[in-house]
PDB file of C-alpha atoms and ligand atoms in Angstrom:
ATOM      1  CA  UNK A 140      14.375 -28.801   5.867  1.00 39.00           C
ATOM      2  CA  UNK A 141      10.864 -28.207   6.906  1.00 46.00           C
ATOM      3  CA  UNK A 142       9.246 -28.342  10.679  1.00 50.00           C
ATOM      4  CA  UNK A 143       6.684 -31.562  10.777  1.00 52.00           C
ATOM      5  CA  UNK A 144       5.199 -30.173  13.070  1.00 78.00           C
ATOM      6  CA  UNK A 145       4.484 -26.556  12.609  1.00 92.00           C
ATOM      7  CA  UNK A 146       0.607 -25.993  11.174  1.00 97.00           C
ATOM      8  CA  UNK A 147       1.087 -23.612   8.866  1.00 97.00           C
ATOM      9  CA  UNK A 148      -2.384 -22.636   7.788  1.00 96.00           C
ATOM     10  CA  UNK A 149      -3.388 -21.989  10.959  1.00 97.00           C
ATOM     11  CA  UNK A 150      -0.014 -20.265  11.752  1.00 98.00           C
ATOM     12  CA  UNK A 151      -1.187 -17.987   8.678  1.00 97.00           C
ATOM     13  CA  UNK A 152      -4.550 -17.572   9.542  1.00 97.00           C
ATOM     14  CA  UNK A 153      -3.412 -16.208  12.884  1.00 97.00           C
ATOM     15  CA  UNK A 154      -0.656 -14.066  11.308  1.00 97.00           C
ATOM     16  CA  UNK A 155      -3.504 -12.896   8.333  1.00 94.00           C
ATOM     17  CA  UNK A 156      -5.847 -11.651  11.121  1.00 95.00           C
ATOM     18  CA  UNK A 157      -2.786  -9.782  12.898  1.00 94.00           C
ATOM     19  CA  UNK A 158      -1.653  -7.932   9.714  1.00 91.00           C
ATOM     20  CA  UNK A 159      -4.817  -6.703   9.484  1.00 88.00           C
ATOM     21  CA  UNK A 160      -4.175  -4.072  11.861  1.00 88.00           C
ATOM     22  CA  UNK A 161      -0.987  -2.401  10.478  1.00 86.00           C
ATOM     23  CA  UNK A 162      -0.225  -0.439   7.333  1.00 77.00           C
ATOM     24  CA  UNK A 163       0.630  -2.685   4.251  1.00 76.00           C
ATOM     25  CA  UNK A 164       3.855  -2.829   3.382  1.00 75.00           C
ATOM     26  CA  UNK A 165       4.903  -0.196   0.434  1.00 76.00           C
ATOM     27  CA  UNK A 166       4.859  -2.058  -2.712  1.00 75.00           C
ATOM     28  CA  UNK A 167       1.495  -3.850  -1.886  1.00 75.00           C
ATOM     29  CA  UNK A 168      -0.161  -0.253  -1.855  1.00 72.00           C
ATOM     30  CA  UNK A 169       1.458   0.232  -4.688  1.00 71.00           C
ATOM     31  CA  UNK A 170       0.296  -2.711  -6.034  1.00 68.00           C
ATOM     32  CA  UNK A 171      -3.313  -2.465  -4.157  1.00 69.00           C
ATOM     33  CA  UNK A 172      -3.827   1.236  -5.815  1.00 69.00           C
ATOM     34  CA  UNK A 173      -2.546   0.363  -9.706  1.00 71.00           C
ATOM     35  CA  UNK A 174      -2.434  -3.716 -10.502  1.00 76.00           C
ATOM     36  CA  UNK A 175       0.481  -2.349 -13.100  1.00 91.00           C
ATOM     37  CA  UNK A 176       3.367  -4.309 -13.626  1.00 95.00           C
ATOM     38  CA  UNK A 177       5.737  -1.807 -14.100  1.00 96.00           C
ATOM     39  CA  UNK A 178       4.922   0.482 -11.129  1.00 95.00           C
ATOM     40  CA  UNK A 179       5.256  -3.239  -9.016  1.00 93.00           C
ATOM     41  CA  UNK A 180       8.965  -3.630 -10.533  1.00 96.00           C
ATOM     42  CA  UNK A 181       9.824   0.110 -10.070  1.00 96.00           C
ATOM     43  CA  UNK A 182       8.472   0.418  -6.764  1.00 93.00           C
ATOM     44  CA  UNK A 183      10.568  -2.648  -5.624  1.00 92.00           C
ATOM     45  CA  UNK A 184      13.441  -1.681  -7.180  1.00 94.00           C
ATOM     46  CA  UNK A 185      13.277   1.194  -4.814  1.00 95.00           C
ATOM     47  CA  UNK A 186      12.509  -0.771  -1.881  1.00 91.00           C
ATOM     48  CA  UNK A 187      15.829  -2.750  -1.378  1.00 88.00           C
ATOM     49  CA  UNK A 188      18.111  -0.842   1.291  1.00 88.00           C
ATOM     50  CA  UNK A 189      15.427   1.454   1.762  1.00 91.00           C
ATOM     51  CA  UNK A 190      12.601   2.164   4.350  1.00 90.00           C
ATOM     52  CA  UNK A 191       9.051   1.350   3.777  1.00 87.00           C
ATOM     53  CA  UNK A 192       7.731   5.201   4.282  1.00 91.00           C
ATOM     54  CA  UNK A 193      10.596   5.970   2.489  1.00 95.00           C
ATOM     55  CA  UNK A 194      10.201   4.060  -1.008  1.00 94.00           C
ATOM     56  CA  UNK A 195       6.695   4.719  -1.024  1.00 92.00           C
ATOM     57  CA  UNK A 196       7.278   8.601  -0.980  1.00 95.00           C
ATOM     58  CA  UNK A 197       9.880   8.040  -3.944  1.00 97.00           C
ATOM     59  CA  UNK A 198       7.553   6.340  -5.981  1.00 95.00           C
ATOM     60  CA  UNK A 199       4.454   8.477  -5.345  1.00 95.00           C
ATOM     61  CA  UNK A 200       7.063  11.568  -6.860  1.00 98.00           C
ATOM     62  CA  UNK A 201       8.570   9.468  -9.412  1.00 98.00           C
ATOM     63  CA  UNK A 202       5.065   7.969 -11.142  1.00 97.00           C
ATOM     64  CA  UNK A 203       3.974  11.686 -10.806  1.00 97.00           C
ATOM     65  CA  UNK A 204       6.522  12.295 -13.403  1.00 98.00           C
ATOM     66  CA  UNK A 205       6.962   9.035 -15.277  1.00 98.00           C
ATOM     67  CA  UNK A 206       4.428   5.858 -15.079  1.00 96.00           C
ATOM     68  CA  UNK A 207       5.649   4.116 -18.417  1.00 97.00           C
ATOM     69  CA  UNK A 208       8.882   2.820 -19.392  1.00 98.00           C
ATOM     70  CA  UNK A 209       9.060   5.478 -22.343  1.00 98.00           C
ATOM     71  CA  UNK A 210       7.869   8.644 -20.238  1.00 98.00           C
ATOM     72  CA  UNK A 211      10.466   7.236 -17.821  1.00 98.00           C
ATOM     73  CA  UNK A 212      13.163   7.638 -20.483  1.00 98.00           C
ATOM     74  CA  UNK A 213      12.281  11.626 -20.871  1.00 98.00           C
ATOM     75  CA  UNK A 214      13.868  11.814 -17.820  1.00 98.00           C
ATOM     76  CA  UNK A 215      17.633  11.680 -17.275  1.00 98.00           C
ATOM     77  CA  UNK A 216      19.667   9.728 -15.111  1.00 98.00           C
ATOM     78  CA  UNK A 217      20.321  12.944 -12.615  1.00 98.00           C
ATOM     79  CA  UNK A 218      16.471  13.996 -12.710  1.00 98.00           C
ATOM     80  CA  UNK A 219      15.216  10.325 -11.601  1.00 98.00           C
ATOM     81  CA  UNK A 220      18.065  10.336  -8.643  1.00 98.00           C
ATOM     82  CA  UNK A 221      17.103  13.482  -7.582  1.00 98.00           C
ATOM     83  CA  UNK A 222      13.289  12.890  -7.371  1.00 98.00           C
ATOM     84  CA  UNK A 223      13.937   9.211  -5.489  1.00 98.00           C
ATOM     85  CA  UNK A 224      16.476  10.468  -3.459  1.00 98.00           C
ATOM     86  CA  UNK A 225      16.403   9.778  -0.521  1.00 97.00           C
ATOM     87  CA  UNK A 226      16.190   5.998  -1.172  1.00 96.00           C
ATOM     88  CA  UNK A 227      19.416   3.950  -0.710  1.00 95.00           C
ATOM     89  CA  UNK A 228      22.013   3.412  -3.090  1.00 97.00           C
ATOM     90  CA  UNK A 229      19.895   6.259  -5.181  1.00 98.00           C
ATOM     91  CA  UNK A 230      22.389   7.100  -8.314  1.00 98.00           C
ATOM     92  CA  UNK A 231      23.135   3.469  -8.698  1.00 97.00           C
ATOM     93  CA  UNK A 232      19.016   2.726  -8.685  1.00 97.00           C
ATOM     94  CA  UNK A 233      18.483   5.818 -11.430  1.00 98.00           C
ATOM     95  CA  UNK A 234      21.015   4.354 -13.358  1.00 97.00           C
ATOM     96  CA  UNK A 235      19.203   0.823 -13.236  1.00 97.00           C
ATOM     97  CA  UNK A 236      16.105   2.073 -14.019  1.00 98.00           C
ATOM     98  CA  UNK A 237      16.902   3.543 -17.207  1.00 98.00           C
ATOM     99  CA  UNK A 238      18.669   0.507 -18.472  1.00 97.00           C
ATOM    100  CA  UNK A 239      15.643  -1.553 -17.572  1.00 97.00           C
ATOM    101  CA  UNK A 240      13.277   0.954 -19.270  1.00 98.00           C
ATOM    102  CA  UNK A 241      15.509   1.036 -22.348  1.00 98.00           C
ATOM    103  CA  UNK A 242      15.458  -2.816 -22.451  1.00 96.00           C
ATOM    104  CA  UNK A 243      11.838  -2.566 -21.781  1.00 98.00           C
ATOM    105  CA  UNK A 244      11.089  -0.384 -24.935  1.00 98.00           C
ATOM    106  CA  UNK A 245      13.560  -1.950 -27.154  1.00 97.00           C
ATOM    107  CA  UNK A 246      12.998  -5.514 -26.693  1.00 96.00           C
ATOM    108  CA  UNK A 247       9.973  -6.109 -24.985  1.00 97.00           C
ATOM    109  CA  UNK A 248       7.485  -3.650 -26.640  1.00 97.00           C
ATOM    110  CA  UNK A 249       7.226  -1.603 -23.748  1.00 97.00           C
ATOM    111  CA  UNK A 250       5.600  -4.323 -21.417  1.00 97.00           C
ATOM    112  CA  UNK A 251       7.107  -5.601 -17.915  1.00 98.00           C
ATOM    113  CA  UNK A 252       8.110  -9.768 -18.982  1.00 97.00           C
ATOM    114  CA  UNK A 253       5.710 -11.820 -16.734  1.00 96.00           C
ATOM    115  CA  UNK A 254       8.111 -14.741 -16.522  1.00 96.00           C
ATOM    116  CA  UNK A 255      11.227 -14.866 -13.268  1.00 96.00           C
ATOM    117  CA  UNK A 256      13.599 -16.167 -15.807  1.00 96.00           C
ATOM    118  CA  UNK A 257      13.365 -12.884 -18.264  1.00 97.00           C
ATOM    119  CA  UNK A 258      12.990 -10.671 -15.582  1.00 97.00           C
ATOM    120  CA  UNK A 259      16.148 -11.826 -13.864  1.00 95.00           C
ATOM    121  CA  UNK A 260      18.430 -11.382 -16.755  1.00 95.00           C
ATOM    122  CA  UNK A 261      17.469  -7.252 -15.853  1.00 95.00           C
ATOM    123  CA  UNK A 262      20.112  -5.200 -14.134  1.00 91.00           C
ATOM    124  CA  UNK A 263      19.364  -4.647 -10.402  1.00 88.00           C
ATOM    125  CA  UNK A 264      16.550  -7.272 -10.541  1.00 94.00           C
ATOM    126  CA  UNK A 265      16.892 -10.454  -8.315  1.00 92.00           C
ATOM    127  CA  UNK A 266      14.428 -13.226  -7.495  1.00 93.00           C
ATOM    128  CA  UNK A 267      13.201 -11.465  -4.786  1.00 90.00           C
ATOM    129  CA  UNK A 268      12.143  -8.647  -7.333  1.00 92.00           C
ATOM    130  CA  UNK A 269      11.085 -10.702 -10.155  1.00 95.00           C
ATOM    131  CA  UNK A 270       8.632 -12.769  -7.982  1.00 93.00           C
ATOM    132  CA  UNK A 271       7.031  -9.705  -6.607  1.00 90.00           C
ATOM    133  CA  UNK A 272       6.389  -8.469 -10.402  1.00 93.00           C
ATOM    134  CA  UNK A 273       4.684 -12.101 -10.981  1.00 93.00           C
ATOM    135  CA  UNK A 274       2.572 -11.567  -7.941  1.00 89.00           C
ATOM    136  CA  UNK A 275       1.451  -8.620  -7.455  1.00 87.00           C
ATOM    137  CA  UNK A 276       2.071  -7.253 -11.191  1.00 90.00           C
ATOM    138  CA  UNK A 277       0.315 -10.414 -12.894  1.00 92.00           C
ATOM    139  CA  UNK A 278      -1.282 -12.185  -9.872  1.00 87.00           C
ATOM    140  CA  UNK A 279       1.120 -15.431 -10.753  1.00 91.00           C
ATOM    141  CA  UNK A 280       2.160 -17.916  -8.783  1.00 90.00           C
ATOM    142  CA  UNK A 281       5.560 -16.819  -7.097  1.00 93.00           C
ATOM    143  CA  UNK A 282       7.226 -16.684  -3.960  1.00 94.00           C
ATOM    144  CA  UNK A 283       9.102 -13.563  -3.221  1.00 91.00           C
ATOM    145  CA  UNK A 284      11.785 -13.934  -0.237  1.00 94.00           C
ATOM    146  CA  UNK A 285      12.801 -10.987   0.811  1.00 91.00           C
ATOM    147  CA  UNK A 286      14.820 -10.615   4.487  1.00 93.00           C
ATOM    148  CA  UNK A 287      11.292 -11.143   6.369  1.00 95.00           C
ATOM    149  CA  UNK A 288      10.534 -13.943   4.838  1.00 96.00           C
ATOM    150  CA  UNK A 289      13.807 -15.634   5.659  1.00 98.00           C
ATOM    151  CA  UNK A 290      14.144 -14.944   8.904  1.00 98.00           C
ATOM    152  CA  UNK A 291      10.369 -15.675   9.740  1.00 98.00           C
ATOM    153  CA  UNK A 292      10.188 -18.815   8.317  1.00 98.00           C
ATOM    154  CA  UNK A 293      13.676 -19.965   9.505  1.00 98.00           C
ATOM    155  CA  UNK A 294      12.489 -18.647  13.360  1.00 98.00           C
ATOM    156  CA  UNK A 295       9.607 -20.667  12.611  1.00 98.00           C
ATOM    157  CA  UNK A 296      11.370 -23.980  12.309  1.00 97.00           C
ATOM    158  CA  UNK A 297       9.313 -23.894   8.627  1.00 97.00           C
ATOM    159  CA  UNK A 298      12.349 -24.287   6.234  1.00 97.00           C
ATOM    160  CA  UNK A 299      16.164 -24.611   7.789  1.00 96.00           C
ATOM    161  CA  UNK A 300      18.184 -22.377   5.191  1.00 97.00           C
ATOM    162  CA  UNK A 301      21.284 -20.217   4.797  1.00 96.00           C
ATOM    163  CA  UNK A 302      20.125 -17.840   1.651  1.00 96.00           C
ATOM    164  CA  UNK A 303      16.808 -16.362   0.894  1.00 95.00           C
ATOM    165  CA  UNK A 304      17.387 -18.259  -2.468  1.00 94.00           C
ATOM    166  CA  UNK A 305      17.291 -21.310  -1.135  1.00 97.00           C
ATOM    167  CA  UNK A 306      14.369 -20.619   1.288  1.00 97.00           C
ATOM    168  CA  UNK A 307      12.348 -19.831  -1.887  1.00 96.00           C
ATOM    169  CA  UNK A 308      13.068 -23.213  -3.626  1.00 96.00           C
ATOM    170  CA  UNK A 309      12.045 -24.600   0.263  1.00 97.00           C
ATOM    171  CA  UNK A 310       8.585 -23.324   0.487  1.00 97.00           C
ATOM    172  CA  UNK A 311       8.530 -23.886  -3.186  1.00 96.00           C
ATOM    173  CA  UNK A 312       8.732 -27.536  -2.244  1.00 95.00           C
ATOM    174  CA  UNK A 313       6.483 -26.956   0.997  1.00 95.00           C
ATOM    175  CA  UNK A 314       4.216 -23.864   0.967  1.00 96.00           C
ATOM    176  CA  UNK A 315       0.481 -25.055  -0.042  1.00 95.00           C
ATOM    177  CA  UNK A 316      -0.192 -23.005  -3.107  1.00 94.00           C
ATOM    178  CA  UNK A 317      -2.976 -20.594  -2.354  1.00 94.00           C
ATOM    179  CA  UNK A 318      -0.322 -18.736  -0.294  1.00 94.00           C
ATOM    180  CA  UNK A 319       2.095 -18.356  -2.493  1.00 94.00           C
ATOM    181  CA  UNK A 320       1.279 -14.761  -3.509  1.00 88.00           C
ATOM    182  CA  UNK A 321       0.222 -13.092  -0.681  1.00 89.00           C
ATOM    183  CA  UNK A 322       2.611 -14.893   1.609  1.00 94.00           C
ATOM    184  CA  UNK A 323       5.281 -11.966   1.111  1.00 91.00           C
ATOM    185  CA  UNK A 324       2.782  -9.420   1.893  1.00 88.00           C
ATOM    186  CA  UNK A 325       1.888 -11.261   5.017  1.00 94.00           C
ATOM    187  CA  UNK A 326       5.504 -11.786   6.697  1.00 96.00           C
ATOM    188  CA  UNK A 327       6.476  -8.438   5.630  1.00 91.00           C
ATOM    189  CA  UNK A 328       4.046  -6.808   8.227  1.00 92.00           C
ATOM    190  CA  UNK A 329       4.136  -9.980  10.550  1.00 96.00           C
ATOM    191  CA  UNK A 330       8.199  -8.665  10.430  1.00 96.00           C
ATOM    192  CA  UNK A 331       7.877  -5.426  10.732  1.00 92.00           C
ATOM    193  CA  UNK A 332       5.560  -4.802  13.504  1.00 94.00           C
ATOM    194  CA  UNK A 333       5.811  -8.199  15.514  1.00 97.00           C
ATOM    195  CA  UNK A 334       8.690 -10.739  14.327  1.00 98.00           C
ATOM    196  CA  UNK A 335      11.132  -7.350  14.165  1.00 97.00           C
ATOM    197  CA  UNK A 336      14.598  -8.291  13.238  1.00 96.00           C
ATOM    198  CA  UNK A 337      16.460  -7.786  16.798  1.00 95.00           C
ATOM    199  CA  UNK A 338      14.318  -8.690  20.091  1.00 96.00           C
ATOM    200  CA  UNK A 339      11.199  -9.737  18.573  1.00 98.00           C
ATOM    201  CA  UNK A 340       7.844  -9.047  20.655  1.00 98.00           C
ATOM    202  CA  UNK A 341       7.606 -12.928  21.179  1.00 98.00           C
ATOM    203  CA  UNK A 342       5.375 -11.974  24.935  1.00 98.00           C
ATOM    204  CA  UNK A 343       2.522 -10.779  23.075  1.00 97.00           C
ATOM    205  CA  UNK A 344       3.172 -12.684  19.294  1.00 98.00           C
ATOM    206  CA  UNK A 345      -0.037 -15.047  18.930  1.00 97.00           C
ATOM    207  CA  UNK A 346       2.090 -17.439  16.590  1.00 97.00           C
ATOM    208  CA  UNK A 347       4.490 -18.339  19.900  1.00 97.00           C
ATOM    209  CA  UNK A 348       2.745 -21.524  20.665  1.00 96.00           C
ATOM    210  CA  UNK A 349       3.658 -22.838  16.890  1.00 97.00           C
ATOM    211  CA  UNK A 350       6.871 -20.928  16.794  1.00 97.00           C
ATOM    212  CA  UNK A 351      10.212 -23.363  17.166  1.00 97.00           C
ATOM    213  CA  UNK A 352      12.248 -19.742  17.870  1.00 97.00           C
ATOM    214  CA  UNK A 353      15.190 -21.135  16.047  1.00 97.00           C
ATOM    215  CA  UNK A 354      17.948 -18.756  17.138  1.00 96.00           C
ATOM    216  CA  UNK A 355      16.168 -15.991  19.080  1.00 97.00           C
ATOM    217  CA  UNK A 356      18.265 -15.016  21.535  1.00 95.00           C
ATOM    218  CA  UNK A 357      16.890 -12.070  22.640  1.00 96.00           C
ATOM    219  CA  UNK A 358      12.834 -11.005  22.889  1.00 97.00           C
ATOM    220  CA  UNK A 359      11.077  -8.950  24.372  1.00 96.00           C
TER     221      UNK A 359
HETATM  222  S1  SF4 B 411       7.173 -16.204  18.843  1.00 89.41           S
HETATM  223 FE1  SF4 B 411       8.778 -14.700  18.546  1.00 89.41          FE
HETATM  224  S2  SF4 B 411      10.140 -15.619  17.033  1.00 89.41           S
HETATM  225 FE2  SF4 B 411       8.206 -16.746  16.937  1.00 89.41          FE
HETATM  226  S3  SF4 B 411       7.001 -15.716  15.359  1.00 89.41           S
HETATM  227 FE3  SF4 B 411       6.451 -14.786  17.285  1.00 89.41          FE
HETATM  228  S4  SF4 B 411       7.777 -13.011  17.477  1.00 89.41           S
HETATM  229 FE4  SF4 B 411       8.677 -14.363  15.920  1.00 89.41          FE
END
């Protein structure tokens, strides 16, 4: 369900001019440096579980080696862990992205799908994932919910939901269109340097006169 009452474009205006000051989250560097679809889906694949400084250090070494699906298959299984180690669940995310380069080369023609539906049927890719690769791959219209986006928007008192899934669908429904795409980029750093995950700096947050605090127990 969505807040009447919160004004979201001036909610995002204010949250637009705070990101400004921090670093960008990892996969919109990636994303800012190379528009490339397939460095967007790699890069994000490496992201889940794992740190922001992290992922982007894996992918900086692994696109060193490998920045196309077939240069990526040169490489074995043990090679790719090794370079993104130490990103989490690293074996498991080697072994992904070969199968999704494989299925890449061998049904796609070597280029990333720019539709959520194909991309979705790729091991280790989610919604989350796939609407990233729209975005910031193809500049399409997409919503990526990640665990920032969630919790922001359900603090917020902007969408009342249990799942990131079904917070998607929500501002699918509600979010006015010209945010759609950078909206992820936006919460990410909003929720990593203000609307943290435990004890969120709500003193000093400029968004606290809009913000319902659904469930914040705890600031600081
Ligand atoms: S007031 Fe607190 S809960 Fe609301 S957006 Fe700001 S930091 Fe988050």
């Amino acid at each position: 369900m969505r807040s009447a009452t919160l004004p979201i474009r001036k909610v995002l205006r204010i949250v637009e001019e705070e990101v400004g000051r921090w670093r960008q989250p990892a996969v919109t560097r990636v994303a800012r440096i190379n528009r490339d679809a397939f460095r967007v889906l790699i890069s994000t694949m490496l992201s889940l579980r794992t740190k922001d400084e992290v992922t982007s250090a894996a992918s900086r070494r692994l696109f060193a080696l490998a920045a196309t699906p077939q240069n990526m298959l040169r490489l074995s299984e043990r090679q790719i862990a090794k370079t993104i180690f130490p990103v989490g669940f690293y074996r498991t995310k080697a072994a992904n992205i070969r199968t999704v380069c494989k299925q890449l080369v061998n049904q796609f023609g070597s280029r990333v799908p720019s539709s959520i539906d194909t991309l979705i049927t790729f091991k280790g890719v989610g919604r989350k994932t796939a609407n990233l690769v729209v975005t910031l791959g193809y500049g399409k219209p997409g919503i990526c919910v990640d665990t920032h986006v969630h919790r922001i928007c359900n603090r917020w008192g902007y969408v009342r939901t249990r799942t990131p899934e079904k917070t998607e669908f929500a501002l699918r429904r509600t979010l006015p269109r010209s945010y759609w795409t950078r909206f992820n980029s936006l919460l990410v750093a909003f929720g990593q340097n203000c609307c943290i995950p435990v004890s969120p700096h709500c003193s000093w947050c400029r968004v606290k006169p809009y913000c319902a605090r659904v469930e914040v127990k705890k600031s600081r």
